[in-house]
PDB file of C-alpha atoms in Angstrom:
ATOM      1  CA  MET A 804     -26.062  -4.153  78.676  1.00 39.00           C
ATOM      2  CA  LYS A 805     -28.689  -5.089  76.153  1.00 41.00           C
ATOM      3  CA  LYS A 806     -28.106  -3.592  72.692  1.00 43.00           C
ATOM      4  CA  PRO A 807     -30.999  -1.636  71.162  1.00 42.00           C
ATOM      5  CA  LYS A 808     -32.693  -3.585  68.435  1.00 42.00           C
ATOM      6  CA  LYS A 809     -32.378  -2.393  64.852  1.00 42.00           C
ATOM      7  CA  THR A 810     -35.659  -1.132  63.452  1.00 40.00           C
ATOM      8  CA  THR A 811     -37.071  -1.676  59.988  1.00 39.00           C
ATOM      9  CA  ARG A 812     -35.504  -0.288  56.813  1.00 36.00           C
ATOM     10  CA  GLY A 813     -38.210   2.404  56.681  1.00 48.00           C
ATOM     11  CA  THR A 814     -35.740   5.281  56.949  1.00 62.00           C
ATOM     12  CA  ASP A 815     -33.364   3.702  54.420  1.00 69.00           C
ATOM     13  CA  GLU A 816     -36.130   3.519  51.814  1.00 76.00           C
ATOM     14  CA  THR A 817     -37.132   7.096  52.574  1.00 81.00           C
ATOM     15  CA  PHE A 818     -33.552   8.334  52.357  1.00 84.00           C
ATOM     16  CA  LEU A 819     -33.118   6.656  48.969  1.00 83.00           C
ATOM     17  CA  LYS A 820     -36.239   8.469  47.801  1.00 84.00           C
ATOM     18  CA  LEU A 821     -34.739  11.762  48.977  1.00 88.00           C
ATOM     19  CA  MET A 822     -31.468  11.042  47.173  1.00 87.00           C
ATOM     20  CA  THR A 823     -33.230  10.241  43.903  1.00 85.00           C
ATOM     21  CA  ILE A 824     -35.155  13.535  43.840  1.00 88.00           C
ATOM     22  CA  SER A 825     -32.540  15.789  45.444  1.00 87.00           C
ATOM     23  CA  GLY A 826     -29.279  13.951  46.093  1.00 88.00           C
ATOM     24  CA  SER A 827     -27.225  17.037  45.330  1.00 90.00           C
ATOM     25  CA  SER A 828     -28.785  18.769  48.357  1.00 93.00           C
ATOM     26  CA  VAL A 829     -27.511  16.027  50.657  1.00 92.00           C
ATOM     27  CA  LEU A 830     -24.045  16.192  49.106  1.00 91.00           C
ATOM     28  CA  LYS A 831     -23.955  19.927  49.830  1.00 93.00           C
ATOM     29  CA  LEU A 832     -24.798  19.133  53.458  1.00 94.00           C
ATOM     30  CA  LEU A 833     -21.746  16.854  53.506  1.00 91.00           C
ATOM     31  CA  GLY A 834     -19.609  19.741  52.313  1.00 89.00           C
ATOM     32  CA  VAL A 835     -19.389  18.870  48.620  1.00 88.00           C
ATOM     33  CA  PRO A 836     -19.227  22.035  46.441  1.00 88.00           C
ATOM     34  CA  ALA A 837     -22.480  22.819  44.614  1.00 87.00           C
ATOM     35  CA  GLU A 838     -20.939  22.564  41.145  1.00 86.00           C
ATOM     36  CA  THR A 839     -19.637  19.096  42.021  1.00 85.00           C
ATOM     37  CA  ALA A 840     -22.795  17.912  43.808  1.00 86.00           C
ATOM     38  CA  ASP A 841     -24.921  18.554  40.723  1.00 83.00           C
ATOM     39  CA  GLN A 842     -22.845  16.091  38.678  1.00 83.00           C
ATOM     40  CA  TYR A 843     -24.158  12.930  40.386  1.00 82.00           C
ATOM     41  CA  GLU A 844     -27.103  10.597  40.000  1.00 77.00           C
ATOM     42  CA  PHE A 845     -28.009   8.179  42.798  1.00 76.00           C
ATOM     43  CA  ARG A 846     -29.185   4.606  43.196  1.00 67.00           C
ATOM     44  CA  ALA A 847     -29.602   1.978  45.888  1.00 60.00           C
ATOM     45  CA  VAL A 848     -26.800  -0.564  45.785  1.00 54.00           C
ATOM     46  CA  THR A 849     -26.389  -4.208  46.720  1.00 50.00           C
ATOM     47  CA  LEU A 850     -22.811  -5.240  46.072  1.00 43.00           C
ATOM     48  CA  LYS A 851     -22.325  -8.849  45.025  1.00 42.00           C
ATOM     49  CA  GLU A 852     -20.308 -11.599  46.676  1.00 40.00           C
ATOM     50  CA  LYS A 853     -20.026 -10.474  50.317  1.00 39.00           C
ATOM     51  CA  ARG A 854     -23.351  -8.560  50.230  1.00 47.00           C
ATOM     52  CA  ILE A 855     -21.885  -5.323  51.545  1.00 49.00           C
ATOM     53  CA  GLU A 856     -24.762  -2.881  51.223  1.00 55.00           C
ATOM     54  CA  PRO A 857     -24.375   0.893  51.437  1.00 55.00           C
ATOM     55  CA  ASP A 858     -27.709   2.718  51.475  1.00 58.00           C
ATOM     56  CA  VAL A 859     -26.906   4.846  48.438  1.00 57.00           C
ATOM     57  CA  GLU A 860     -24.165   5.142  45.837  1.00 58.00           C
ATOM     58  CA  GLY A 861     -23.624   8.250  43.722  1.00 56.00           C
ATOM     59  CA  ILE A 862     -22.194   7.910  40.231  1.00 53.00           C
ATOM     60  CA  PRO A 863     -20.827  10.885  38.249  1.00 49.00           C
ATOM     61  CA  ILE A 864     -23.179  11.637  35.340  1.00 45.00           C
ATOM     62  CA  LEU A 865     -20.328  12.757  33.096  1.00 43.00           C
ATOM     63  CA  LYS A 866     -16.801  11.443  32.887  1.00 43.00           C
ATOM     64  CA  SER A 867     -14.610  13.567  35.132  1.00 46.00           C
ATOM     65  CA  GLU A 868     -12.061  13.407  37.904  1.00 52.00           C
ATOM     66  CA  GLN A 869     -14.858  13.001  40.454  1.00 68.00           C
ATOM     67  CA  GLY A 870     -15.116   9.579  42.056  1.00 77.00           C
ATOM     68  CA  PRO A 871     -18.181   7.715  43.341  1.00 83.00           C
ATOM     69  CA  VAL A 872     -20.100   8.643  46.495  1.00 86.00           C
ATOM     70  CA  PHE A 873     -21.161   6.149  49.168  1.00 88.00           C
ATOM     71  CA  ILE A 874     -23.642   7.338  51.808  1.00 89.00           C
ATOM     72  CA  GLU A 875     -25.267   5.717  54.848  1.00 90.00           C
ATOM     73  CA  PHE A 876     -28.325   7.205  56.561  1.00 90.00           C
ATOM     74  CA  GLN A 877     -28.065   6.091  60.184  1.00 90.00           C
ATOM     75  CA  ALA A 878     -31.301   6.154  62.195  1.00 87.00           C
ATOM     76  CA  TYR A 879     -30.540   3.375  64.680  1.00 85.00           C
ATOM     77  CA  TRP A 880     -27.828   2.071  67.013  1.00 85.00           C
ATOM     78  CA  ASP A 881     -25.064   0.223  65.122  1.00 87.00           C
ATOM     79  CA  PRO A 882     -21.448   0.223  66.390  1.00 90.00           C
ATOM     80  CA  PHE A 883     -20.114  -1.121  63.080  1.00 90.00           C
ATOM     81  CA  ILE A 884     -21.622   1.455  60.720  1.00 90.00           C
ATOM     82  CA  ARG A 885     -18.216   2.978  59.890  1.00 91.00           C
ATOM     83  CA  TYR A 886     -16.711  -0.469  59.314  1.00 90.00           C
ATOM     84  CA  ARG A 887     -19.511  -1.411  56.920  1.00 89.00           C
ATOM     85  CA  LEU A 888     -19.282   1.845  55.009  1.00 90.00           C
ATOM     86  CA  ALA A 889     -15.490   1.614  54.655  1.00 89.00           C
ATOM     87  CA  ALA A 890     -15.820  -1.985  53.461  1.00 89.00           C
ATOM     88  CA  ALA A 891     -18.500  -0.931  50.957  1.00 87.00           C
ATOM     89  CA  VAL A 892     -16.257   1.815  49.568  1.00 88.00           C
ATOM     90  CA  PHE A 893     -13.268  -0.482  49.039  1.00 89.00           C
ATOM     91  CA  HIS A 894     -15.374  -3.336  47.692  1.00 86.00           C
ATOM     92  CA  GLY A 895     -17.415  -1.079  45.410  1.00 84.00           C
ATOM     93  CA  CYS A 896     -14.370   0.668  43.960  1.00 86.00           C
ATOM     94  CA  ALA A 897     -12.629  -2.664  43.358  1.00 88.00           C
ATOM     95  CA  GLN A 898     -15.714  -4.230  41.772  1.00 84.00           C
ATOM     96  CA  GLN A 899     -16.374  -1.274  39.446  1.00 81.00           C
ATOM     97  CA  LYS A 900     -12.645  -0.531  38.929  1.00 86.00           C
ATOM     98  CA  TYR A 901     -12.919   3.071  40.123  1.00 84.00           C
ATOM     99  CA  LYS A 902      -9.435   4.587  40.376  1.00 82.00           C
ATOM    100  CA  SER A 903     -10.411   8.094  41.489  1.00 79.00           C
ATOM    101  CA  ARG A 904     -11.002   9.285  45.040  1.00 82.00           C
ATOM    102  CA  ALA A 905     -14.365   8.272  46.508  1.00 86.00           C
ATOM    103  CA  ILE A 906     -16.544  10.298  48.868  1.00 87.00           C
ATOM    104  CA  ALA A 907     -17.901   8.437  51.904  1.00 90.00           C
ATOM    105  CA  GLY A 908     -20.472   9.956  54.244  1.00 92.00           C
ATOM    106  CA  ILE A 909     -22.734   9.063  57.154  1.00 94.00           C
ATOM    107  CA  ILE A 910     -25.770  11.122  58.115  1.00 94.00           C
ATOM    108  CA  TYR A 911     -26.865  10.346  61.684  1.00 95.00           C
ATOM    109  CA  THR A 912     -30.386  11.311  62.723  1.00 93.00           C
ATOM    110  CA  ASP A 913     -29.330  11.567  66.379  1.00 94.00           C
ATOM    111  CA  SER A 914     -26.048  12.107  68.241  1.00 93.00           C
ATOM    112  CA  GLN A 915     -26.434   8.840  70.179  1.00 92.00           C
ATOM    113  CA  TYR A 916     -25.990   6.864  66.951  1.00 92.00           C
ATOM    114  CA  LYS A 917     -22.687   8.593  66.189  1.00 93.00           C
ATOM    115  CA  THR A 918     -21.524   8.031  69.773  1.00 92.00           C
ATOM    116  CA  ALA A 919     -22.270   4.318  69.392  1.00 91.00           C
ATOM    117  CA  ALA A 920     -20.199   4.005  66.190  1.00 91.00           C
ATOM    118  CA  LEU A 921     -16.736   2.495  66.635  1.00 89.00           C
ATOM    119  CA  SER A 922     -13.829   4.485  65.239  1.00 87.00           C
ATOM    120  CA  LEU A 923     -11.985   2.887  62.321  1.00 85.00           C
ATOM    121  CA  SER A 924      -8.807   3.336  64.345  1.00 77.00           C
ATOM    122  CA  THR A 925     -10.185   0.740  66.780  1.00 77.00           C
ATOM    123  CA  ALA A 926      -9.399  -1.884  64.152  1.00 74.00           C
ATOM    124  CA  LEU A 927      -6.621  -0.180  62.164  1.00 70.00           C
ATOM    125  CA  GLY A 928      -4.711   1.656  64.875  1.00 65.00           C
ATOM    126  CA  GLU A 929      -3.795   5.328  65.118  1.00 63.00           C
ATOM    127  CA  GLY A 930      -0.935   7.493  63.914  1.00 56.00           C
ATOM    128  CA  GLU A 931       0.098   9.639  60.984  1.00 54.00           C
ATOM    129  CA  ASN A 932       0.309   6.631  58.672  1.00 50.00           C
ATOM    130  CA  CYS A 933      -3.232   5.452  59.425  1.00 50.00           C
ATOM    131  CA  LEU A 934      -5.381   5.529  56.289  1.00 51.00           C
ATOM    132  CA  ALA A 935      -8.570   5.753  58.367  1.00 54.00           C
ATOM    133  CA  THR A 936      -8.046   9.294  59.681  1.00 53.00           C
ATOM    134  CA  ASP A 937     -10.878  11.701  58.732  1.00 64.00           C
ATOM    135  CA  CYS A 938     -11.815   9.695  55.648  1.00 82.00           C
ATOM    136  CA  ILE A 939     -15.575   9.662  56.305  1.00 89.00           C
ATOM    137  CA  LYS A 940     -17.657  12.839  56.212  1.00 92.00           C
ATOM    138  CA  GLU A 941     -20.189  12.748  59.051  1.00 94.00           C
ATOM    139  CA  ILE A 942     -23.262  14.831  59.817  1.00 95.00           C
ATOM    140  CA  VAL A 943     -25.446  14.675  62.955  1.00 96.00           C
ATOM    141  CA  LEU A 944     -28.831  16.201  62.166  1.00 97.00           C
ATOM    142  CA  THR A 945     -29.663  16.926  65.818  1.00 96.00           C
ATOM    143  CA  ASP A 946     -26.661  19.279  65.910  1.00 96.00           C
ATOM    144  CA  TYR A 947     -28.368  21.482  63.322  1.00 96.00           C
ATOM    145  CA  THR A 948     -30.989  24.168  63.623  1.00 96.00           C
ATOM    146  CA  GLU A 949     -33.544  24.375  60.841  1.00 96.00           C
ATOM    147  CA  GLU A 950     -31.936  27.602  59.629  1.00 96.00           C
ATOM    148  CA  LYS A 951     -28.467  26.056  59.471  1.00 96.00           C
ATOM    149  CA  LEU A 952     -29.832  23.038  57.617  1.00 96.00           C
ATOM    150  CA  LEU A 953     -31.544  25.186  54.998  1.00 96.00           C
ATOM    151  CA  SER A 954     -28.443  27.315  54.530  1.00 96.00           C
ATOM    152  CA  ALA A 955     -26.825  24.276  52.879  1.00 95.00           C
ATOM    153  CA  ASP A 956     -29.812  23.839  50.533  1.00 95.00           C
ATOM    154  CA  PRO A 957     -33.512  24.811  50.892  1.00 96.00           C
ATOM    155  CA  LYS A 958     -34.632  21.350  49.729  1.00 96.00           C
ATOM    156  CA  LEU A 959     -33.223  19.889  52.947  1.00 97.00           C
ATOM    157  CA  ILE A 960     -36.460  21.086  54.568  1.00 97.00           C
ATOM    158  CA  VAL A 961     -37.597  17.440  54.484  1.00 95.00           C
ATOM    159  CA  LEU A 962     -34.908  16.658  57.101  1.00 96.00           C
ATOM    160  CA  ALA A 963     -36.146  19.430  59.410  1.00 96.00           C
ATOM    161  CA  PRO A 964     -38.008  17.033  61.779  1.00 95.00           C
ATOM    162  CA  PHE A 965     -34.631  15.840  63.065  1.00 96.00           C
ATOM    163  CA  THR A 966     -33.703  19.356  64.205  1.00 96.00           C
ATOM    164  CA  LEU A 967     -36.422  19.204  66.883  1.00 96.00           C
ATOM    165  CA  PRO A 968     -36.099  17.170  70.122  1.00 94.00           C
ATOM    166  CA  THR A 969     -38.125  13.947  70.180  1.00 91.00           C
ATOM    167  CA  GLU A 970     -40.079  15.212  73.206  1.00 91.00           C
ATOM    168  CA  THR A 971     -41.268  18.364  71.396  1.00 92.00           C
ATOM    169  CA  ASP A 972     -44.885  19.214  72.234  1.00 89.00           C
ATOM    170  CA  LYS A 973     -47.404  17.856  69.733  1.00 84.00           C
ATOM    171  CA  ALA A 974     -48.911  21.275  69.116  1.00 84.00           C
ATOM    172  CA  LEU A 975     -45.519  22.686  68.100  1.00 90.00           C
ATOM    173  CA  VAL A 976     -44.790  19.708  65.838  1.00 88.00           C
ATOM    174  CA  LEU A 977     -48.177  20.251  64.180  1.00 84.00           C
ATOM    175  CA  GLU A 978     -47.424  23.943  63.655  1.00 87.00           C
ATOM    176  CA  LYS A 979     -43.936  23.247  62.302  1.00 92.00           C
ATOM    177  CA  SER A 980     -45.202  20.488  60.010  1.00 88.00           C
ATOM    178  CA  LYS A 981     -47.600  22.899  58.337  1.00 85.00           C
ATOM    179  CA  GLU A 982     -44.694  25.304  57.798  1.00 91.00           C
ATOM    180  CA  TRP A 983     -42.546  22.502  56.356  1.00 92.00           C
ATOM    181  CA  CYS A 984     -45.324  21.492  53.956  1.00 88.00           C
ATOM    182  CA  HIS A 985     -45.618  25.075  52.746  1.00 88.00           C
ATOM    183  CA  GLN A 986     -41.857  25.268  52.189  1.00 93.00           C
ATOM    184  CA  VAL A 987     -41.883  21.984  50.256  1.00 91.00           C
ATOM    185  CA  GLY A 988     -44.339  23.602  47.862  1.00 90.00           C
ATOM    186  CA  GLN A 989     -41.981  26.532  47.400  1.00 93.00           C
ATOM    187  CA  VAL A 990     -38.668  24.747  46.786  1.00 95.00           C
ATOM    188  CA  PHE A 991     -39.620  21.552  44.930  1.00 93.00           C
ATOM    189  CA  ASP A 992     -40.922  21.351  41.368  1.00 92.00           C
ATOM    190  CA  CYS A 993     -44.588  20.417  41.029  1.00 88.00           C
ATOM    191  CA  SER A 994     -43.605  16.962  39.746  1.00 89.00           C
ATOM    192  CA  GLN A 995     -41.558  16.323  42.920  1.00 90.00           C
ATOM    193  CA  GLN A 996     -43.781  17.845  45.587  1.00 86.00           C
ATOM    194  CA  GLN A 997     -45.790  14.698  46.373  1.00 84.00           C
ATOM    195  CA  GLU A 998     -42.636  12.626  46.789  1.00 86.00           C
ATOM    196  CA  ALA A 999     -41.111  15.329  48.983  1.00 90.00           C
ATOM    197  CA  LEU A1000     -44.235  15.348  51.173  1.00 87.00           C
ATOM    198  CA  ASP A1001     -44.047  11.546  51.443  1.00 83.00           C
ATOM    199  CA  ILE A1002     -40.452  11.859  52.635  1.00 88.00           C
ATOM    200  CA  LEU A1003     -41.318  14.593  55.125  1.00 89.00           C
ATOM    201  CA  GLY A1004     -44.227  12.615  56.571  1.00 84.00           C
ATOM    202  CA  LEU A1005     -42.171   9.468  57.029  1.00 84.00           C
ATOM    203  CA  PHE A1006     -39.390  11.384  58.767  1.00 89.00           C
ATOM    204  CA  VAL A1007     -41.969  12.984  61.085  1.00 87.00           C
ATOM    205  CA  LEU A1008     -43.203   9.496  62.019  1.00 82.00           C
ATOM    206  CA  ASN A1009     -39.659   8.269  62.559  1.00 84.00           C
ATOM    207  CA  ARG A1010     -38.657  11.225  64.731  1.00 89.00           C
ATOM    208  CA  PHE A1011     -41.807  11.633  66.822  1.00 86.00           C
ATOM    209  CA  ARG A1012     -42.894   8.132  67.820  1.00 77.00           C
ATOM    210  CA  LYS A1013     -45.732   9.459  69.989  1.00 74.00           C
ATOM    211  CA  PHE A1014     -47.600  10.471  66.841  1.00 73.00           C
ATOM    212  CA  LYS A1015     -50.043   7.961  65.433  1.00 69.00           C
ATOM    213  CA  TYR A1016     -50.072   7.151  61.751  1.00 63.00           C
ATOM    214  CA  GLU A1017     -53.544   8.660  61.375  1.00 64.00           C
ATOM    215  CA  GLU A1018     -52.418  11.929  62.983  1.00 69.00           C
ATOM    216  CA  VAL A1019     -49.625  12.402  60.463  1.00 68.00           C
ATOM    217  CA  ILE A1020     -52.016  11.692  57.575  1.00 64.00           C
ATOM    218  CA  ALA A1021     -54.365  14.395  58.880  1.00 63.00           C
ATOM    219  CA  MET A1022     -51.468  16.750  59.561  1.00 64.00           C
ATOM    220  CA  LEU A1023     -49.895  16.513  56.112  1.00 62.00           C
ATOM    221  CA  ASN A1024     -53.072  15.602  54.188  1.00 56.00           C
ATOM    222  CA  PHE A1025     -51.794  12.558  52.275  1.00 52.00           C
ATOM    223  CA  ASP A1026     -51.683   8.782  52.598  1.00 47.00           C
ATOM    224  CA  LEU A1027     -48.339   7.305  53.657  1.00 47.00           C
ATOM    225  CA  MET A1028     -49.595   3.801  52.916  1.00 45.00           C
ATOM    226  CA  GLU A1029     -48.858   4.457  49.258  1.00 49.00           C
ATOM    227  CA  THR A1030     -45.142   4.282  50.132  1.00 47.00           C
ATOM    228  CA  VAL A1031     -43.120   1.169  51.044  1.00 45.00           C
ATOM    229  CA  ALA A1032     -41.664   2.795  54.146  1.00 45.00           C
ATOM    230  CA  GLY A1033     -45.106   4.003  55.199  1.00 47.00           C
ATOM    231  CA  GLN A1034     -46.434   0.453  55.094  1.00 51.00           C
ATOM    232  CA  GLN A1035     -43.466  -0.689  57.216  1.00 50.00           C
ATOM    233  CA  LEU A1036     -44.056   2.016  59.823  1.00 50.00           C
ATOM    234  CA  HIS A1037     -47.786   1.237  59.903  1.00 49.00           C
ATOM    235  CA  ASP A1038     -47.015  -2.452  60.470  1.00 52.00           C
ATOM    236  CA  MET A1039     -44.598  -1.516  63.266  1.00 52.00           C
ATOM    237  CA  GLY A1040     -47.340   0.493  64.963  1.00 50.00           C
ATOM    238  CA  HIS A1041     -49.798  -2.387  64.595  1.00 48.00           C
ATOM    239  CA  GLU A1042     -47.288  -4.826  66.130  1.00 54.00           C
ATOM    240  CA  LYS A1043     -46.585  -2.405  68.981  1.00 57.00           C
ATOM    241  CA  GLY A1044     -50.309  -2.242  69.716  1.00 58.00           C
ATOM    242  CA  LEU A1045     -50.577  -6.041  69.804  1.00 64.00           C
ATOM    243  CA  LEU A1046     -47.656  -6.323  72.240  1.00 73.00           C
ATOM    244  CA  GLU A1047     -49.144  -3.729  74.574  1.00 77.00           C
ATOM    245  CA  SER A1048     -52.468  -5.563  74.519  1.00 76.00           C
ATOM    246  CA  VAL A1049     -50.844  -8.868  75.568  1.00 80.00           C
ATOM    247  CA  ARG A1050     -48.865  -7.112  78.339  1.00 83.00           C
ATOM    248  CA  GLU A1051     -52.089  -5.648  79.730  1.00 84.00           C
ATOM    249  CA  ASP A1052     -53.770  -9.067  79.607  1.00 82.00           C
ATOM    250  CA  VAL A1053     -50.906 -10.639  81.592  1.00 86.00           C
ATOM    251  CA  LEU A1054     -51.042  -7.921  84.265  1.00 87.00           C
ATOM    252  CA  GLU A1055     -54.844  -8.013  84.553  1.00 84.00           C
ATOM    253  CA  ILE A1056     -54.858 -11.781  85.074  1.00 85.00           C
ATOM    254  CA  LEU A1057     -52.119 -11.559  87.721  1.00 87.00           C
ATOM    255  CA  GLU A1058     -53.985  -8.797  89.572  1.00 84.00           C
ATOM    256  CA  GLU A1059     -57.238 -10.753  89.430  1.00 77.00           C
ATOM    257  CA  ARG A1060     -55.621 -13.957  90.749  1.00 82.00           C
ATOM    258  CA  PHE A1061     -52.994 -12.697  93.188  1.00 83.00           C
ATOM    259  CA  GLY A1062     -53.838  -9.082  94.031  1.00 82.00           C
ATOM    260  CA  ILE A1063     -51.274  -6.292  93.683  1.00 82.00           C
ATOM    261  CA  VAL A1064     -48.443  -7.023  91.234  1.00 84.00           C
ATOM    262  CA  PRO A1065     -45.017  -5.865  92.542  1.00 87.00           C
ATOM    263  CA  ASN A1066     -43.667  -2.812  90.731  1.00 85.00           C
ATOM    264  CA  ASP A1067     -40.439  -4.523  89.606  1.00 85.00           C
ATOM    265  CA  MET A1068     -42.455  -7.396  88.121  1.00 88.00           C
ATOM    266  CA  ASN A1069     -44.722  -4.909  86.355  1.00 86.00           C
ATOM    267  CA  GLN A1070     -41.706  -3.157  84.825  1.00 84.00           C
ATOM    268  CA  GLN A1071     -40.128  -6.444  83.702  1.00 86.00           C
ATOM    269  CA  ILE A1072     -43.318  -7.490  81.930  1.00 87.00           C
ATOM    270  CA  ARG A1073     -43.637  -4.116  80.196  1.00 82.00           C
ATOM    271  CA  ALA A1074     -40.003  -4.321  79.045  1.00 81.00           C
ATOM    272  CA  ILE A1075     -40.551  -7.575  77.112  1.00 82.00           C
ATOM    273  CA  SER A1076     -40.838  -6.876  73.385  1.00 77.00           C
ATOM    274  CA  GLN A1077     -40.997 -10.418  71.976  1.00 78.00           C
ATOM    275  CA  ARG A1078     -44.537 -11.535  71.357  1.00 76.00           C
ATOM    276  CA  GLU A1079     -43.830 -15.253  71.835  1.00 79.00           C
ATOM    277  CA  TYR A1080     -42.414 -14.639  75.329  1.00 81.00           C
ATOM    278  CA  LEU A1081     -45.484 -12.605  76.246  1.00 83.00           C
ATOM    279  CA  LYS A1082     -47.833 -15.312  74.978  1.00 81.00           C
ATOM    280  CA  GLN A1083     -46.023 -17.878  77.148  1.00 83.00           C
ATOM    281  CA  LEU A1084     -46.260 -15.566  80.157  1.00 85.00           C
ATOM    282  CA  LEU A1085     -49.980 -15.158  79.523  1.00 84.00           C
ATOM    283  CA  LYS A1086     -50.402 -18.934  79.775  1.00 82.00           C
ATOM    284  CA  GLN A1087     -48.293 -19.013  82.951  1.00 84.00           C
ATOM    285  CA  ALA A1088     -50.341 -16.193  84.478  1.00 85.00           C
ATOM    286  CA  ILE A1089     -53.398 -18.429  84.102  1.00 80.00           C
ATOM    287  CA  ARG A1090     -51.759 -21.699  85.215  1.00 80.00           C
ATOM    288  CA  CYS A1091     -49.193 -20.822  87.917  1.00 83.00           C
ATOM    289  CA  PRO A1092     -50.275 -21.740  91.474  1.00 84.00           C
ATOM    290  CA  ASP A1093     -48.762 -18.571  92.992  1.00 86.00           C
ATOM    291  CA  LEU A1094     -46.887 -15.367  92.175  1.00 88.00           C
ATOM    292  CA  ASP A1095     -43.505 -16.823  93.135  1.00 87.00           C
ATOM    293  CA  ARG A1096     -43.820 -19.564  90.543  1.00 87.00           C
ATOM    294  CA  PHE A1097     -44.839 -17.008  87.905  1.00 89.00           C
ATOM    295  CA  ASN A1098     -41.831 -14.869  88.836  1.00 87.00           C
ATOM    296  CA  GLU A1099     -39.532 -17.839  88.147  1.00 86.00           C
ATOM    297  CA  MET A1100     -40.942 -18.107  84.630  1.00 82.00           C
ATOM    298  CA  LEU A1101     -40.666 -14.332  84.185  1.00 85.00           C
ATOM    299  CA  LEU A1102     -36.981 -14.336  85.132  1.00 82.00           C
ATOM    300  CA  LYS A1103     -36.333 -16.995  82.494  1.00 76.00           C
ATOM    301  CA  ALA A1104     -38.032 -14.815  79.885  1.00 67.00           C
ATOM    302  CA  VAL A1105     -36.070 -11.648  80.680  1.00 60.00           C
ATOM    303  CA  SER A1106     -32.682 -13.250  81.416  1.00 58.00           C
ATOM    304  CA  PRO A1107     -30.270 -13.679  78.464  1.00 48.00           C
ATOM    305  CA  PRO A1108     -29.538 -17.328  77.564  1.00 47.00           C
ATOM    306  CA  LYS A1109     -26.270 -18.722  78.873  1.00 47.00           C
ATOM    307  CA  GLN A1110     -23.495 -19.151  76.340  1.00 44.00           C
TER     308      GLN A1110
END
């Protein structure tokens, strides 16, 4: 089974932005008491040596018994997310000489990403002496309703797109987005509202892939290209458009030269996501003497290389 490809770091950048303007809200979602959550400031972290990289680390503002916080925002398929987070916690505490208890959390944007994550007990074993039992706080946003999300903290409205199914009708997403924008204006300070709208817009794009970049700009009335993650998502959309164009060229040439293209061949061509493979197939569609010869080249493109 082919593993889904990891996407860009667009959501990671957006999540960091959320943590810097309202990290305490996310901690409350993870079950941290409000009086404790307000005592942290957040930053992106790249740990030295082994390059173990949690998305965000929280450091207590004042000296107290509270330890550091390590959080991952998981918006793609990665079976080793728990392993990487656990390694980041141990490495970070050792590097900074933290001796208090740390808080580790993963926020999944969809239940499939939690299902894909390997349990720490897979590597460490199970039993009452296992240190890996229930040591990571985990949240799956698709398990939440908007009301339940906001009950933790009203500023979590920017995560509301993940409470709707990806196949939600465009008209409803448009209606809900206007409501979310209005709520952002109510719960965030004036100095934070633009950043909160940026975050909301980027999460809408991440959740509802059928929306075009221009539609979200019109919907939320701001320009996502002013954000790093917005530029990444725009580039992804541009690349997707280029790939689809090459696929259509391959199929049109085959139909023109050989007539009807078999359905299974059509599906295989549309499943190819590497531009270089598609460019090679385009050349073969022009050069191959018959459809059988082209199919041989196609099978080489879609078959995994032998070990």
